[in-house]
CSV table of C-alpha atoms in Angstrom, one decimal:
chain,number,residue,atom,x,y,z
Y,161,MET,CA,-69.9,-43.7,105.8
Y,162,PRO,CA,-69.2,-40.8,108.7
Y,163,GLU,CA,-70.2,-37.4,107.4
Y,164,ASN,CA,-66.2,-35.7,107.1
Y,165,THR,CA,-64.8,-38.7,105.0
Y,166,THR,CA,-67.0,-37.8,101.5
Y,167,ALA,CA,-63.5,-36.0,101.0
Y,168,TYR,CA,-62.2,-39.7,100.5
Y,169,SER,CA,-62.0,-41.2,97.6
Y,170,LYS,CA,-62.6,-45.9,98.0
Y,171,LYS,CA,-59.2,-46.3,96.8
Y,172,GLU,CA,-58.1,-43.7,99.7
Y,173,ILE,CA,-59.8,-45.4,102.2
Y,174,ALA,CA,-58.9,-48.6,100.4
Y,175,ALA,CA,-55.0,-47.8,101.3
Y,176,PHE,CA,-55.4,-46.5,105.0
Y,177,HIS,CA,-57.2,-50.0,104.9
Y,178,GLY,CA,-54.2,-51.6,103.9
Y,179,LEU,CA,-51.8,-49.6,106.2
Y,180,PHE,CA,-54.4,-50.3,108.9
Y,181,ARG,CA,-54.0,-54.1,107.6
Y,182,LEU,CA,-49.6,-54.0,107.0
Y,183,ALA,CA,-49.4,-52.0,111.5
Y,184,ALA,CA,-52.1,-55.0,112.6
Y,185,SER,CA,-49.8,-57.8,111.0
Y,186,GLY,CA,-46.8,-56.8,113.2
Y,187,LYS,CA,-44.6,-55.1,110.4
Y,188,PRO,CA,-43.4,-51.6,112.0
Y,189,PHE,CA,-43.4,-48.3,109.4
Y,190,SER,CA,-40.0,-48.8,108.5
Y,191,SER,CA,-40.4,-51.3,106.3
Y,192,ILE,CA,-43.2,-50.9,105.2
Y,193,LYS,CA,-43.0,-49.3,101.5
Y,194,VAL,CA,-45.8,-48.2,98.6
Y,195,GLN,CA,-46.4,-51.9,97.4
Y,196,ASP,CA,-46.9,-52.8,100.7
Y,197,ILE,CA,-49.4,-50.6,100.9
Y,198,ALA,CA,-51.1,-51.0,97.8
Y,199,THR,CA,-50.7,-54.7,97.2
Y,200,ALA,CA,-52.7,-55.1,101.1
Y,201,ALA,CA,-55.1,-51.9,99.3
Y,202,GLY,CA,-56.3,-54.3,96.2
Y,203,ILE,CA,-54.8,-50.9,94.6
Y,204,GLY,CA,-51.2,-50.1,91.4
Y,205,LYS,CA,-48.6,-48.8,93.0
Y,206,GLY,CA,-48.8,-46.3,90.0
Y,207,THR,CA,-52.6,-45.1,91.7
Y,208,LEU,CA,-51.3,-44.3,95.0
Y,209,TYR,CA,-49.4,-42.5,93.7
Y,210,GLU,CA,-52.0,-39.9,92.0
Y,211,TYR,CA,-53.8,-40.0,95.4
Y,212,PHE,CA,-50.4,-39.5,97.5
Y,213,SER,CA,-46.7,-38.1,97.3
Y,214,SER,CA,-45.3,-40.9,100.2
Y,215,LYS,CA,-45.9,-42.9,101.9
Y,216,GLU,CA,-46.0,-40.8,104.9
Y,217,GLU,CA,-48.6,-39.1,103.0
Y,218,ILE,CA,-51.1,-42.1,102.8
Y,219,LEU,CA,-49.7,-42.5,107.0
Y,220,SER,CA,-50.4,-39.0,108.2
Y,221,ARG,CA,-54.1,-38.6,105.7
Y,222,ALA,CA,-55.0,-42.1,107.4
Y,223,ILE,CA,-54.5,-40.9,111.0
Y,224,LEU,CA,-56.4,-38.4,110.3
Y,225,TYR,CA,-59.6,-39.9,108.8
Y,226,THR,CA,-58.6,-42.6,111.7
Y,227,LEU,CA,-60.0,-39.5,113.9
Y,228,GLU,CA,-62.5,-38.2,111.3
Y,229,ILE,CA,-64.3,-41.6,112.4
Y,230,PHE,CA,-64.3,-41.4,116.1
Y,231,LEU,CA,-65.4,-37.6,116.0
Y,232,ASP,CA,-68.1,-38.4,113.7
Y,233,TRP,CA,-69.3,-41.3,115.8
Y,234,ILE,CA,-68.8,-39.7,119.2
Y,235,GLU,CA,-71.2,-36.6,118.3
Y,236,LYS,CA,-74.1,-39.3,116.6
Y,237,GLN,CA,-73.6,-40.5,120.5
Y,238,LEU,CA,-73.9,-37.4,122.2
Y,239,GLU,CA,-77.0,-36.5,119.7
Y,240,GLU,CA,-79.2,-39.5,121.1
Y,241,GLU,CA,-80.6,-39.6,124.5
Y,242,ILE,CA,-78.0,-41.0,126.7
Y,243,SER,CA,-75.9,-40.3,129.3
Y,244,LEU,CA,-72.7,-39.4,129.2
Y,245,PHE,CA,-71.7,-43.1,130.5
Y,246,GLN,CA,-73.8,-44.4,127.7
Y,247,VAL,CA,-71.5,-43.3,125.4
Y,248,LEU,CA,-68.6,-44.1,127.6
Y,249,ASP,CA,-70.0,-47.4,128.0
Y,250,MET,CA,-70.6,-47.6,124.2
Y,251,LEU,CA,-67.1,-46.0,123.5
Y,252,LEU,CA,-65.4,-48.8,125.4
Y,253,ASN,CA,-67.2,-51.5,123.8
Y,254,GLU,CA,-66.8,-50.4,119.9
Y,255,LEU,CA,-63.1,-49.7,120.7
Y,256,GLU,CA,-62.5,-52.7,122.7
Y,257,ASN,CA,-63.7,-54.5,118.7
Y,258,GLN,CA,-62.2,-52.2,117.0
Y,259,GLN,CA,-65.6,-51.9,115.8
Y,260,ILE,CA,-65.1,-48.0,115.1
Y,261,LEU,CA,-61.6,-48.0,113.9
Y,262,PRO,CA,-58.9,-50.1,114.3
Y,263,VAL,CA,-57.2,-49.3,117.8
Y,264,SER,CA,-54.2,-50.8,117.4
Y,265,SER,CA,-53.1,-50.0,114.0
Y,266,LEU,CA,-53.6,-47.2,114.7
Y,267,VAL,CA,-51.3,-47.0,118.3
Y,268,ALA,CA,-49.1,-48.5,116.5
Y,269,LEU,CA,-49.0,-45.6,113.3
Y,270,SER,CA,-48.9,-42.7,115.4
Y,271,THR,CA,-45.7,-43.4,116.8
Y,272,VAL,CA,-44.1,-41.8,113.7
Y,273,VAL,CA,-46.5,-38.6,113.3
Y,274,SER,CA,-44.5,-35.8,112.4
Y,275,VAL,CA,-44.9,-32.4,114.1
Y,276,GLU,CA,-46.3,-31.2,111.0
Y,277,GLN,CA,-48.3,-33.7,110.3
Y,278,ARG,CA,-49.8,-32.9,113.7
Y,279,LYS,CA,-49.5,-29.4,113.3
Y,280,GLU,CA,-52.0,-30.1,110.5
Y,281,PHE,CA,-53.6,-31.6,112.5
Y,282,ASP,CA,-54.1,-28.9,115.0
Y,283,GLU,CA,-55.0,-26.1,113.2
Y,284,LYS,CA,-58.0,-28.3,110.7
Y,285,TYR,CA,-59.8,-29.8,114.5
Y,286,PRO,CA,-58.6,-26.6,117.2
Y,287,SER,CA,-61.0,-27.4,119.7
Y,288,ILE,CA,-60.8,-31.4,119.8
Y,289,PHE,CA,-58.7,-31.7,123.0
Y,290,LEU,CA,-58.9,-28.3,124.6
Y,291,CYS,CA,-60.1,-28.6,128.1
């Protein structure tokens, strides 16, 4: 498991993947219920509320989790003695095969990220998008 994701429990990760599966199925976020996420994750609804206060929190933390995986993967690739072109080629192949992260699910879910959630991400990772 990538280094940054060790802060997540197995149940939290199951919830994230359950949410990704629901998004990949085409279900709009507005119609997804906490019970739907729990069912897709294979855990109880009450258990989800032990880890998250709302479906919006599940969403925001799922996006952060996915981006952490992505950033860990990029860091590992850059540590290798390969060219930037090779890293980009590998990245495009991984994204196409959705091996690093569930791109289609993430895109569908990221459209509902609030300004506050974006600020939280910017505070946690201030230099990621700076040129």
